[in-house]
PDB file of C-alpha atoms in Angstrom:
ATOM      1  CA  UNK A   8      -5.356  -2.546 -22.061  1.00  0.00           C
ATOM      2  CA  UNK A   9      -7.599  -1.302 -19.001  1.00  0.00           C
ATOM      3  CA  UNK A  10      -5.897   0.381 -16.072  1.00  0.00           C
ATOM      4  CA  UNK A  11      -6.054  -1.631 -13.286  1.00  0.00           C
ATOM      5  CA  UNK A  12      -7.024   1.077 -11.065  1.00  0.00           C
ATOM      6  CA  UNK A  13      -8.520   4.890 -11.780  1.00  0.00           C
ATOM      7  CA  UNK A  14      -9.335   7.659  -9.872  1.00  0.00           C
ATOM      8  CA  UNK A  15     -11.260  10.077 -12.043  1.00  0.00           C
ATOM      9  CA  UNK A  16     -12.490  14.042 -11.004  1.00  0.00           C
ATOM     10  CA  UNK A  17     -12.153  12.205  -7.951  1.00  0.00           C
ATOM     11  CA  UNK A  18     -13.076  14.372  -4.875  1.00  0.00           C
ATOM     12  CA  UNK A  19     -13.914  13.341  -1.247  1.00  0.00           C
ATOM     13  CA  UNK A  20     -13.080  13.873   2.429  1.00  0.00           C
ATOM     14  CA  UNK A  21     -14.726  14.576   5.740  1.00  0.00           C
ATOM     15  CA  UNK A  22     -17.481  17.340   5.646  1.00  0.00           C
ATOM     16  CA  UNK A  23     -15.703  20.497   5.348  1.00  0.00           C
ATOM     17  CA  UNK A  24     -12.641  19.801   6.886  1.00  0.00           C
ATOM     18  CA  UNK A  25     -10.712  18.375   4.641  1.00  0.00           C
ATOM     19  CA  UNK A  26     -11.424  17.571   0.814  1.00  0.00           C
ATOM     20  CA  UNK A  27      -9.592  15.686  -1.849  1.00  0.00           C
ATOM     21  CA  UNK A  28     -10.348  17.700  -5.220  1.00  0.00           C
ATOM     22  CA  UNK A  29     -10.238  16.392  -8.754  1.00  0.00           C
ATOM     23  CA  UNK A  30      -8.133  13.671  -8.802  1.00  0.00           C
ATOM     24  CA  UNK A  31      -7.339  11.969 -11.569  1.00  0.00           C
ATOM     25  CA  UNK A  32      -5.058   8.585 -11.729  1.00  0.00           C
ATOM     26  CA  UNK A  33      -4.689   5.253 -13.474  1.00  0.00           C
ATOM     27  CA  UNK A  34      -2.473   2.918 -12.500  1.00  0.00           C
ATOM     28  CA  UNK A  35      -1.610  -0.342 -14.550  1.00  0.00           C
ATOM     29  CA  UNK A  36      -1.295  -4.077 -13.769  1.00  0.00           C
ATOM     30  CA  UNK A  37       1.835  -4.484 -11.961  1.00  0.00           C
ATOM     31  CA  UNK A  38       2.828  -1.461 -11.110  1.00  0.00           C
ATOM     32  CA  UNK A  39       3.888   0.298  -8.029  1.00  0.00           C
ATOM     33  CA  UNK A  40       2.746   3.641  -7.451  1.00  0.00           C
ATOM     34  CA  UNK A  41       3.930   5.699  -4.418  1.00  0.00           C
ATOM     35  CA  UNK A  42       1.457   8.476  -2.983  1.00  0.00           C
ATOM     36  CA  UNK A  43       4.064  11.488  -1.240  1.00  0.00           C
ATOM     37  CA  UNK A  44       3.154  14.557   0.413  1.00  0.00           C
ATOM     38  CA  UNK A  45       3.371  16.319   3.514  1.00  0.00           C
ATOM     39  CA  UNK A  46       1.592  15.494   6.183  1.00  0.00           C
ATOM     40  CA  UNK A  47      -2.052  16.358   5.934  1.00  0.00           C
ATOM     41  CA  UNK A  48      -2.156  16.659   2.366  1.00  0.00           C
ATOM     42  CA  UNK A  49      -4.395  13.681   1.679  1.00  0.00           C
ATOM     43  CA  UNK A  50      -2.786  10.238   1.246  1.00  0.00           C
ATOM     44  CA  UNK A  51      -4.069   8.230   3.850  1.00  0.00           C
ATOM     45  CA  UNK A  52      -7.816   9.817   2.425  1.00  0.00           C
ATOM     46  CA  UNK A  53      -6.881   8.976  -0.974  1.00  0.00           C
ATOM     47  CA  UNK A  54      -5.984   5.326   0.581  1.00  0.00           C
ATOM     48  CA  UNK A  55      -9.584   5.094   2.284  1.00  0.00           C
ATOM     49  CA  UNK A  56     -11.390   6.351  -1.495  1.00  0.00           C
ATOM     50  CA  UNK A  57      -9.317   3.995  -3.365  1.00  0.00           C
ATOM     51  CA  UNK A  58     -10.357   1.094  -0.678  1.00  0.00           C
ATOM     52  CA  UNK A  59     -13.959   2.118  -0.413  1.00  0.00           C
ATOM     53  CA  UNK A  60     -13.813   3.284   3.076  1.00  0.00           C
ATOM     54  CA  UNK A  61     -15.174   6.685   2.548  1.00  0.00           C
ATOM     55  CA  UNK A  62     -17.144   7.493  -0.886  1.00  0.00           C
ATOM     56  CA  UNK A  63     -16.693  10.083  -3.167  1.00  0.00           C
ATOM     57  CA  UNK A  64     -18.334  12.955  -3.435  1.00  0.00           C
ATOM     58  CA  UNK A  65     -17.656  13.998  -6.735  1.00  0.00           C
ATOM     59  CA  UNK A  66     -16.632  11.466  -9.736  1.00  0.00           C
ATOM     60  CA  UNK A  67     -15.989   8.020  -9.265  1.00  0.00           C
ATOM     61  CA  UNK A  68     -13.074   5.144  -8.686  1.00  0.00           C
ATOM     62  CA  UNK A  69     -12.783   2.570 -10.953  1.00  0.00           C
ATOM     63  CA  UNK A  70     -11.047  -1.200 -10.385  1.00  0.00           C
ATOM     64  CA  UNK A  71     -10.663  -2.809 -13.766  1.00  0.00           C
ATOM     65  CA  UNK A  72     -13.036  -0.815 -15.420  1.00  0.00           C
ATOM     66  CA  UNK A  73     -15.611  -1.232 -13.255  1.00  0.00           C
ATOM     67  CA  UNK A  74     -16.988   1.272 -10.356  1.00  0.00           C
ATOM     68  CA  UNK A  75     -16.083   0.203  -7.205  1.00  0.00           C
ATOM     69  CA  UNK A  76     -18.853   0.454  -5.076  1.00  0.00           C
ATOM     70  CA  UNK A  77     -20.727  -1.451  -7.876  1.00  0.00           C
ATOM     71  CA  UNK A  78     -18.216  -4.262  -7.274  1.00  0.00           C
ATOM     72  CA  UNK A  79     -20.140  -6.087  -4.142  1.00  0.00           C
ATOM     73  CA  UNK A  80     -18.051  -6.022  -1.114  1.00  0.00           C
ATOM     74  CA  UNK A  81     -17.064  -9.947  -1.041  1.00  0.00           C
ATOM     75  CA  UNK A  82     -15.990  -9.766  -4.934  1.00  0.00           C
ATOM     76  CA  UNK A  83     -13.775  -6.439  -4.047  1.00  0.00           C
ATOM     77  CA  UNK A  84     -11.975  -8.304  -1.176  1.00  0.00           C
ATOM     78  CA  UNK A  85     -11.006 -10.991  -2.950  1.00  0.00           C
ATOM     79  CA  UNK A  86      -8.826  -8.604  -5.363  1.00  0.00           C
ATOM     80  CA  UNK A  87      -8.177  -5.614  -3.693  1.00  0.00           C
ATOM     81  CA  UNK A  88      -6.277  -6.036  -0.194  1.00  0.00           C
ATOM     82  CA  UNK A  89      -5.500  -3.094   2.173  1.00  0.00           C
ATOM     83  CA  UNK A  90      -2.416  -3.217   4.666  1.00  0.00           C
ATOM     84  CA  UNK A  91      -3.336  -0.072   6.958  1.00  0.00           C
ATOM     85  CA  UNK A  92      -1.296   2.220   9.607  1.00  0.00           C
ATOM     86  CA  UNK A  93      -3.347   0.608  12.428  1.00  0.00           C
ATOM     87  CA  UNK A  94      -1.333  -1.581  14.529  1.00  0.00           C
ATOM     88  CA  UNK A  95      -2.557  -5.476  15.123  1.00  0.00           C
ATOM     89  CA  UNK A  96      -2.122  -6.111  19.031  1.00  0.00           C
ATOM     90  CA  UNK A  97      -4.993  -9.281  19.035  1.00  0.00           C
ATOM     91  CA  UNK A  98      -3.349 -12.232  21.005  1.00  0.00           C
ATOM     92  CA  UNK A  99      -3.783 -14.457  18.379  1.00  0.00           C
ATOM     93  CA  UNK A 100      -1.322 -16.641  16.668  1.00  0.00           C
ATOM     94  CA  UNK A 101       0.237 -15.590  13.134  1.00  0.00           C
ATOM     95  CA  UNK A 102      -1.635 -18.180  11.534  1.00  0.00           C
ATOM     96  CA  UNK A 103      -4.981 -17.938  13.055  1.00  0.00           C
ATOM     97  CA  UNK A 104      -4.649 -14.091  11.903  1.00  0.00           C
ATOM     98  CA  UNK A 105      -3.496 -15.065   8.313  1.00  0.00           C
ATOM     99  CA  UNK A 106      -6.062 -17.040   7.976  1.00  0.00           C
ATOM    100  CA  UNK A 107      -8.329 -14.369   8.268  1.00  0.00           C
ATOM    101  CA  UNK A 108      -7.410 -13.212   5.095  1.00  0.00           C
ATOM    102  CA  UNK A 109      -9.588 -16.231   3.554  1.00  0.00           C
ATOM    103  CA  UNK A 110     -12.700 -14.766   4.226  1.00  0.00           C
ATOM    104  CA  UNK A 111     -13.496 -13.495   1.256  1.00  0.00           C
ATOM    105  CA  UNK A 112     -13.153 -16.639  -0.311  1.00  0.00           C
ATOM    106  CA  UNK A 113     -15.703 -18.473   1.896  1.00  0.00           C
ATOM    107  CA  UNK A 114     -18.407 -20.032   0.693  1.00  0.00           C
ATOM    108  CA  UNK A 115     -22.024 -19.831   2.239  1.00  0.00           C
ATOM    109  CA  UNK A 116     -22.341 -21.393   5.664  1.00  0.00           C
ATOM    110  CA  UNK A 117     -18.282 -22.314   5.587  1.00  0.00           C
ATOM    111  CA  UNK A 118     -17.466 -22.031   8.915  1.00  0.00           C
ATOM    112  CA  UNK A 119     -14.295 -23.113   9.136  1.00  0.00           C
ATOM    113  CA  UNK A 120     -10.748 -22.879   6.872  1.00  0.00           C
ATOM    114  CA  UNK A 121     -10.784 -25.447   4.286  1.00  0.00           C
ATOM    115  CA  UNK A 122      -7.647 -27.116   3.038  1.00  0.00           C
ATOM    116  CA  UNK A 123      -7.274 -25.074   0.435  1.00  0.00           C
ATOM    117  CA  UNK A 124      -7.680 -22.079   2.749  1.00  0.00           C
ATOM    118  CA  UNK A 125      -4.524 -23.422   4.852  1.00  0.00           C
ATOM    119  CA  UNK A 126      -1.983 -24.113   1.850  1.00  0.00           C
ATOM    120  CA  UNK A 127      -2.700 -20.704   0.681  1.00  0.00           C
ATOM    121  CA  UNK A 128      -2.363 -19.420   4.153  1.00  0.00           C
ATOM    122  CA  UNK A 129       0.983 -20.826   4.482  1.00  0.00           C
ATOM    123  CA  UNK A 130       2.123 -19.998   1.006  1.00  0.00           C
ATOM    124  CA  UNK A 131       1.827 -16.586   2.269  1.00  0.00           C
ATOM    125  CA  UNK A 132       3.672 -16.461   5.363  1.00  0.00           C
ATOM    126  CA  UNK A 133       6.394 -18.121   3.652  1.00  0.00           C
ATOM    127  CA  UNK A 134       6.725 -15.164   1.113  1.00  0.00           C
ATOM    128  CA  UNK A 135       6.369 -12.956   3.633  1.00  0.00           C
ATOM    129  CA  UNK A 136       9.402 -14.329   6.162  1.00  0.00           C
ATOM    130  CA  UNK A 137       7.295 -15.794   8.828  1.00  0.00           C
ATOM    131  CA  UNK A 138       6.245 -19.027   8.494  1.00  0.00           C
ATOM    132  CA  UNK A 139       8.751 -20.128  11.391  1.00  0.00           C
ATOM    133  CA  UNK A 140       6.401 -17.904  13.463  1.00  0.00           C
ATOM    134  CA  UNK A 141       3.094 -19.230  12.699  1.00  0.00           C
ATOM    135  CA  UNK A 142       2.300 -20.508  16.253  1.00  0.00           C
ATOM    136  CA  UNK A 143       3.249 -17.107  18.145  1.00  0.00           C
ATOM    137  CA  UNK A 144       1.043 -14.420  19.249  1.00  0.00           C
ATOM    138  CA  UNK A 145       1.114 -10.991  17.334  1.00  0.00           C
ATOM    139  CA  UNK A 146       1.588  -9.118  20.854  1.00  0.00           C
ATOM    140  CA  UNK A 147       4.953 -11.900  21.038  1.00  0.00           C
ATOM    141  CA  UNK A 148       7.071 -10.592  18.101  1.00  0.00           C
ATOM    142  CA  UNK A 149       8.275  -7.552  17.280  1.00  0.00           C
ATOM    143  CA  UNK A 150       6.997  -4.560  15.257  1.00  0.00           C
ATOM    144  CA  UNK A 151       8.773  -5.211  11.940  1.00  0.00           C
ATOM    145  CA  UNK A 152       7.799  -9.047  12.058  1.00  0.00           C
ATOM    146  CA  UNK A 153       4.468  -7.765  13.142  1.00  0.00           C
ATOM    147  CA  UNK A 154       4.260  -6.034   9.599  1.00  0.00           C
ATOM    148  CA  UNK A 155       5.438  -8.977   7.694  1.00  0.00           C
ATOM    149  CA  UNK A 156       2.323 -10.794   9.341  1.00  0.00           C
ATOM    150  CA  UNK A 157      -0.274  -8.013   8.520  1.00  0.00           C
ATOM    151  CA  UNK A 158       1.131  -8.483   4.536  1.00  0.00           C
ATOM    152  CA  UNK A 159       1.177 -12.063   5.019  1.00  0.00           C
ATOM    153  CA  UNK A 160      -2.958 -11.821   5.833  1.00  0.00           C
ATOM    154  CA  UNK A 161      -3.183  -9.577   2.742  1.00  0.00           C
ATOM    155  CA  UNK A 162      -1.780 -12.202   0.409  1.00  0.00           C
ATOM    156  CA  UNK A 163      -4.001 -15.011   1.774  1.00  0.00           C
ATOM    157  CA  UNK A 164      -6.685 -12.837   0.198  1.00  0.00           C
ATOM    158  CA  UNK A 165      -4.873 -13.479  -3.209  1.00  0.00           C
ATOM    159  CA  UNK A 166      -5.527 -10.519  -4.710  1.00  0.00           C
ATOM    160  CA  UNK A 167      -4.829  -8.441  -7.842  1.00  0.00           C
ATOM    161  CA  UNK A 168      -4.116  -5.070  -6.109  1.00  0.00           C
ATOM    162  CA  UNK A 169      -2.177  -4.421  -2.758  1.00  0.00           C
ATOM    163  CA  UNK A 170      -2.656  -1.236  -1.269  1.00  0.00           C
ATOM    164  CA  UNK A 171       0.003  -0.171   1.694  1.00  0.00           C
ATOM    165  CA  UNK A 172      -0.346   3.039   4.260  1.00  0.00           C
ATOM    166  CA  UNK A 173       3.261   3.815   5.191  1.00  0.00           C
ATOM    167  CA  UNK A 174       4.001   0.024   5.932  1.00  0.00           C
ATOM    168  CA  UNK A 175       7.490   0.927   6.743  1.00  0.00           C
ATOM    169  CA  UNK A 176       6.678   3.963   8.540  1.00  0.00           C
ATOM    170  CA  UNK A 177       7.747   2.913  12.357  1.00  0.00           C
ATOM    171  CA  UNK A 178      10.209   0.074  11.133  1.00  0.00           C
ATOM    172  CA  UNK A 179      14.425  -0.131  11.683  1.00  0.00           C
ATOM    173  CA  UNK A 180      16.299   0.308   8.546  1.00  0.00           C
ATOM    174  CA  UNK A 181      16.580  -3.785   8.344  1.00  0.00           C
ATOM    175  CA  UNK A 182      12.841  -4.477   8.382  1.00  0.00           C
ATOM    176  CA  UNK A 183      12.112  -1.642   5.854  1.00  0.00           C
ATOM    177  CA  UNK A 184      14.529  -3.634   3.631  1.00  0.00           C
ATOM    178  CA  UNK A 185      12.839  -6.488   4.008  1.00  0.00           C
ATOM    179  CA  UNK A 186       9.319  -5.179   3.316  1.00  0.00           C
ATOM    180  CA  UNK A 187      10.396  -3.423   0.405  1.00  0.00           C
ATOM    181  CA  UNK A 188      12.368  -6.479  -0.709  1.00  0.00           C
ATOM    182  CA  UNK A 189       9.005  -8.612  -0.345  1.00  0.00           C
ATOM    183  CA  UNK A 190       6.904  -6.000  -2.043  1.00  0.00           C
ATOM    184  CA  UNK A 191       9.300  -5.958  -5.143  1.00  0.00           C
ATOM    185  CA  UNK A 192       9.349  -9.562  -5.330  1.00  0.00           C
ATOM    186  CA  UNK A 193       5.606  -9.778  -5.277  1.00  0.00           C
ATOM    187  CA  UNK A 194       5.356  -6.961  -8.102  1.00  0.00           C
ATOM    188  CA  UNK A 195       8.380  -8.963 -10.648  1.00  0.00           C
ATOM    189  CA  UNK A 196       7.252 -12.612  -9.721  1.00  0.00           C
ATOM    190  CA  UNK A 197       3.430 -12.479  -9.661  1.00  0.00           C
ATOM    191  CA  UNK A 198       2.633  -9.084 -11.574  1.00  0.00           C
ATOM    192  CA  UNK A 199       1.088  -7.939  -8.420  1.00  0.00           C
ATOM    193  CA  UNK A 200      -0.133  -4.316  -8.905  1.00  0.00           C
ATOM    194  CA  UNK A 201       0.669  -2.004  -5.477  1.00  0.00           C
ATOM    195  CA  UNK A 202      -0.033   1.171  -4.255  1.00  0.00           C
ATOM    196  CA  UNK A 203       1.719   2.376  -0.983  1.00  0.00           C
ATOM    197  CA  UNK A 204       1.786   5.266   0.621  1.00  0.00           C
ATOM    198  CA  UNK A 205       5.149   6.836   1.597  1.00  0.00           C
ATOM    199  CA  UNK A 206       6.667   9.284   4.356  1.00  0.00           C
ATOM    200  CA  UNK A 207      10.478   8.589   3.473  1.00  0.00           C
ATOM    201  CA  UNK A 208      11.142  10.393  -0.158  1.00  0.00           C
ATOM    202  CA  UNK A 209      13.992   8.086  -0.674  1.00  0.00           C
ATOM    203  CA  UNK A 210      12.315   4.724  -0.127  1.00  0.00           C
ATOM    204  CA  UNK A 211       9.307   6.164  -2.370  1.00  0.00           C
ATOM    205  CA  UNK A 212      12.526   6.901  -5.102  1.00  0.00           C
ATOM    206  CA  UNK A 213      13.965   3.392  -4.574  1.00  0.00           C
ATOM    207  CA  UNK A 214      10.871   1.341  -4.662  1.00  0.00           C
ATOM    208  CA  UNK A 215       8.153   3.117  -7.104  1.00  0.00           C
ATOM    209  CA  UNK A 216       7.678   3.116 -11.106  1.00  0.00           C
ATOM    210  CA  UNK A 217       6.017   6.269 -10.756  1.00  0.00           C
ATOM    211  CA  UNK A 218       5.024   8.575  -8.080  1.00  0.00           C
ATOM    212  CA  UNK A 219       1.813  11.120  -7.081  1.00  0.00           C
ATOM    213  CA  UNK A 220       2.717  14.325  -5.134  1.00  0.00           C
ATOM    214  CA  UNK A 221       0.152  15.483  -3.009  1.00  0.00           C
ATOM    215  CA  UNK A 222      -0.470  19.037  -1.923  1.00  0.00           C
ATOM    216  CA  UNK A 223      -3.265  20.286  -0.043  1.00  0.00           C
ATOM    217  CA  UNK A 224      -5.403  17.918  -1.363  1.00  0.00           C
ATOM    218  CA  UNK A 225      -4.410  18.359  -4.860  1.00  0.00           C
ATOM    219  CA  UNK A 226      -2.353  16.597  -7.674  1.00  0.00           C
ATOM    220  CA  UNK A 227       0.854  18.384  -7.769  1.00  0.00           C
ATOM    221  CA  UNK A 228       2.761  16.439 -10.329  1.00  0.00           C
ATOM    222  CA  UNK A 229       2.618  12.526 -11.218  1.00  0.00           C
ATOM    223  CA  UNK A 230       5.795  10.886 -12.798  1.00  0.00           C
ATOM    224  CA  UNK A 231       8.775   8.601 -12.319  1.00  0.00           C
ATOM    225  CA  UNK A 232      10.759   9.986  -9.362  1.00  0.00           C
ATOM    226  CA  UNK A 233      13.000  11.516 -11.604  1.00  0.00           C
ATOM    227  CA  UNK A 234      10.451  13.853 -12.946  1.00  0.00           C
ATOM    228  CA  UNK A 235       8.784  14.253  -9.275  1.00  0.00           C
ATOM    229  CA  UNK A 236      12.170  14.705  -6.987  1.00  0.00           C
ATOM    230  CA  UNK A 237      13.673  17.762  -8.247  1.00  0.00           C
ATOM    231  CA  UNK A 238      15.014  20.599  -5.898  1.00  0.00           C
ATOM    232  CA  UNK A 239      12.266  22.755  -7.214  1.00  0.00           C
ATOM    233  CA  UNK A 240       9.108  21.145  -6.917  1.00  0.00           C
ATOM    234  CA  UNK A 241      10.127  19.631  -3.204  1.00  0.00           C
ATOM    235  CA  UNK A 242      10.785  23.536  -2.561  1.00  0.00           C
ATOM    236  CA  UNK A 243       7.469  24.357  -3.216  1.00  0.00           C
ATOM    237  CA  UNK A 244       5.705  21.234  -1.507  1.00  0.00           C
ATOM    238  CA  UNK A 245       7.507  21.188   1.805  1.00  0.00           C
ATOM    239  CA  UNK A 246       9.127  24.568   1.677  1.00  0.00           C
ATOM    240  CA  UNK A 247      12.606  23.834   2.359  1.00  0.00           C
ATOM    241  CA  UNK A 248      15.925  23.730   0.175  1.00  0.00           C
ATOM    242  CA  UNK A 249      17.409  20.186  -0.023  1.00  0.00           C
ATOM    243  CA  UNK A 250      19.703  18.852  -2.778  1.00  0.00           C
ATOM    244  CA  UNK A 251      18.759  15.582  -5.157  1.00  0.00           C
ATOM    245  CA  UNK A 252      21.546  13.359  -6.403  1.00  0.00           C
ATOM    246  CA  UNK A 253      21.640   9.903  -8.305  1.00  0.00           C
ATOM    247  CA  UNK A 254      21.989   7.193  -5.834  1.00  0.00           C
ATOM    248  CA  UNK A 255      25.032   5.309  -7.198  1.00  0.00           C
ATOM    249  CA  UNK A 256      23.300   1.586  -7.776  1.00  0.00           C
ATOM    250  CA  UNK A 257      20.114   2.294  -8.734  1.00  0.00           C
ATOM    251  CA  UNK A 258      20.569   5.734 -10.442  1.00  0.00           C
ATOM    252  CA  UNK A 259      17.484   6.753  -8.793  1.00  0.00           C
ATOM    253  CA  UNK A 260      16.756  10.272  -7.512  1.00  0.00           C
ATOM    254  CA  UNK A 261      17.983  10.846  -3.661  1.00  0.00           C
ATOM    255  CA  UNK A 262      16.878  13.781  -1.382  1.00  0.00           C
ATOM    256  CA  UNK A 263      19.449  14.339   0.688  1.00  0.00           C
ATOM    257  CA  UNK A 264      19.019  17.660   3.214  1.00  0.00           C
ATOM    258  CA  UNK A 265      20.657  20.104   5.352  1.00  0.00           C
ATOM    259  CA  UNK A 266      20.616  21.871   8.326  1.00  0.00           C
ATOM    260  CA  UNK A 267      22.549  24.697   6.939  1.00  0.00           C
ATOM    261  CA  UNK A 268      20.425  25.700   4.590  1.00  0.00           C
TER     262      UNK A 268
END
């Protein structure tokens, strides 16, 4: 079977400031993958190469065996959906900006949202949590229901591959639940394949098959986060002394640190 995603001798960035070099990934259908490192060391980049924001310079990204950026832009959109750092402000209502998530799927000269376009539309603000919201502004609710919204618009798209940049990043402990809660349910009950990005090491741990460690712009280490959270090889990425231990319901690893240390 095909990955569903691969990065391969994949290398890429912004002139000479900062370069992504040589890296290699494949990630399979229904799997979520968790990108970790320090800040700086490439994951929102990796994000934008993976989403065809910024093109490689050096080998080549490919979504279901195909290059990406000989996918055409409308076809890519319709599988591939992208839930970024950026914060939505527009004063528009949840649905109106869920809607916009049907694009892709317009047809020449459709102007307006179909039928279709609605039920689907709905479907996904009632897996997201926010359905009862669907005639309030975005600039009306707050941040974490803000965030359900944005992954609402991402499922209108239906696609085959989410791809999250630290969605959970500026949320309360209650609405990171309930992302991560979503974003499992989406992976076990429609074999939705995702890719986020993480700054918390133990949300990474709780949520992802497997994880990539970035360093500098390199692929450290890619594993489960068993083989990826050890004392050691955190040590050497962000150069502090922490201790891992099994969190007692999922068995998973967790990073827990100290100031006396």
């Amino acid at each position: 079977m095909k990955p569903m995603l691969e990065a391969i001798d994949l290398t890429c960035g912004y002139d000479k400031r900062f370069l992504l070099q040589s890296i290699n990934l494949s990630i399979s259908k229904g799997e979520a993958l968790g990108i970790i490192g320090p800040n700086g060391s490439g994951k929102t980049t990796l994000i934008k190469a993976l989403t065809r924001t910024i093109s490689p310079m050096k080998g080549s990204v490919l979504f279901e065996g195909k290059d990406i950026w000989k996918i055409s832009l409308k076809e890519f959109t319709k599988k591939v959906a992208v839930v970024s750092q950026e914060t939505h402000k527009v004063s528009m209502k949840i649905q109106d900006y869920v809607l916009l998530g049907r694009i892709p799927h317009y047809r020449s000269f459709q102007f307006f949202e179909t039928k279709r376009d609605l039920e689907v539309a709905l479907q996904a603000m009632k897996l997201a949590g926010v359905l009862h919201l669907k005639e309030r502004a975005l600039t009306e609710v707050s941040g974490g229901e803000r965030q359900l919204a944005l992954i609402a618009r991402a499922l209108a798209q239906e696609p085959r591959l989410l791809v999250l940049d630290e969605p959970v990043a500026h949320l309360d402990i209650g609405h990171q639940i309930r992302v991560l809660r979503l974003l499992n349910r989406l992976k076990d009950e429609m074999n939705l394949t995702v890719v986020i990005v993480f700054h918390e090491l133990n949300l990474a741990s709780e949520f992802c098959d497997r994880l990539l460690l970035l360093k500098e712009g390199k692929a450290l280490i890619t594993g489960t986060p068993q083989q990826v959270l050890t004392p050691q090889i955190l040590k050497e990425v962000y150069e502090v002394e922490v201790f891992v231990e099994r969190h007692p319901l999922s068995h998973k690893p967790y990073v827990l640190l100290s100031s006396q240390t």
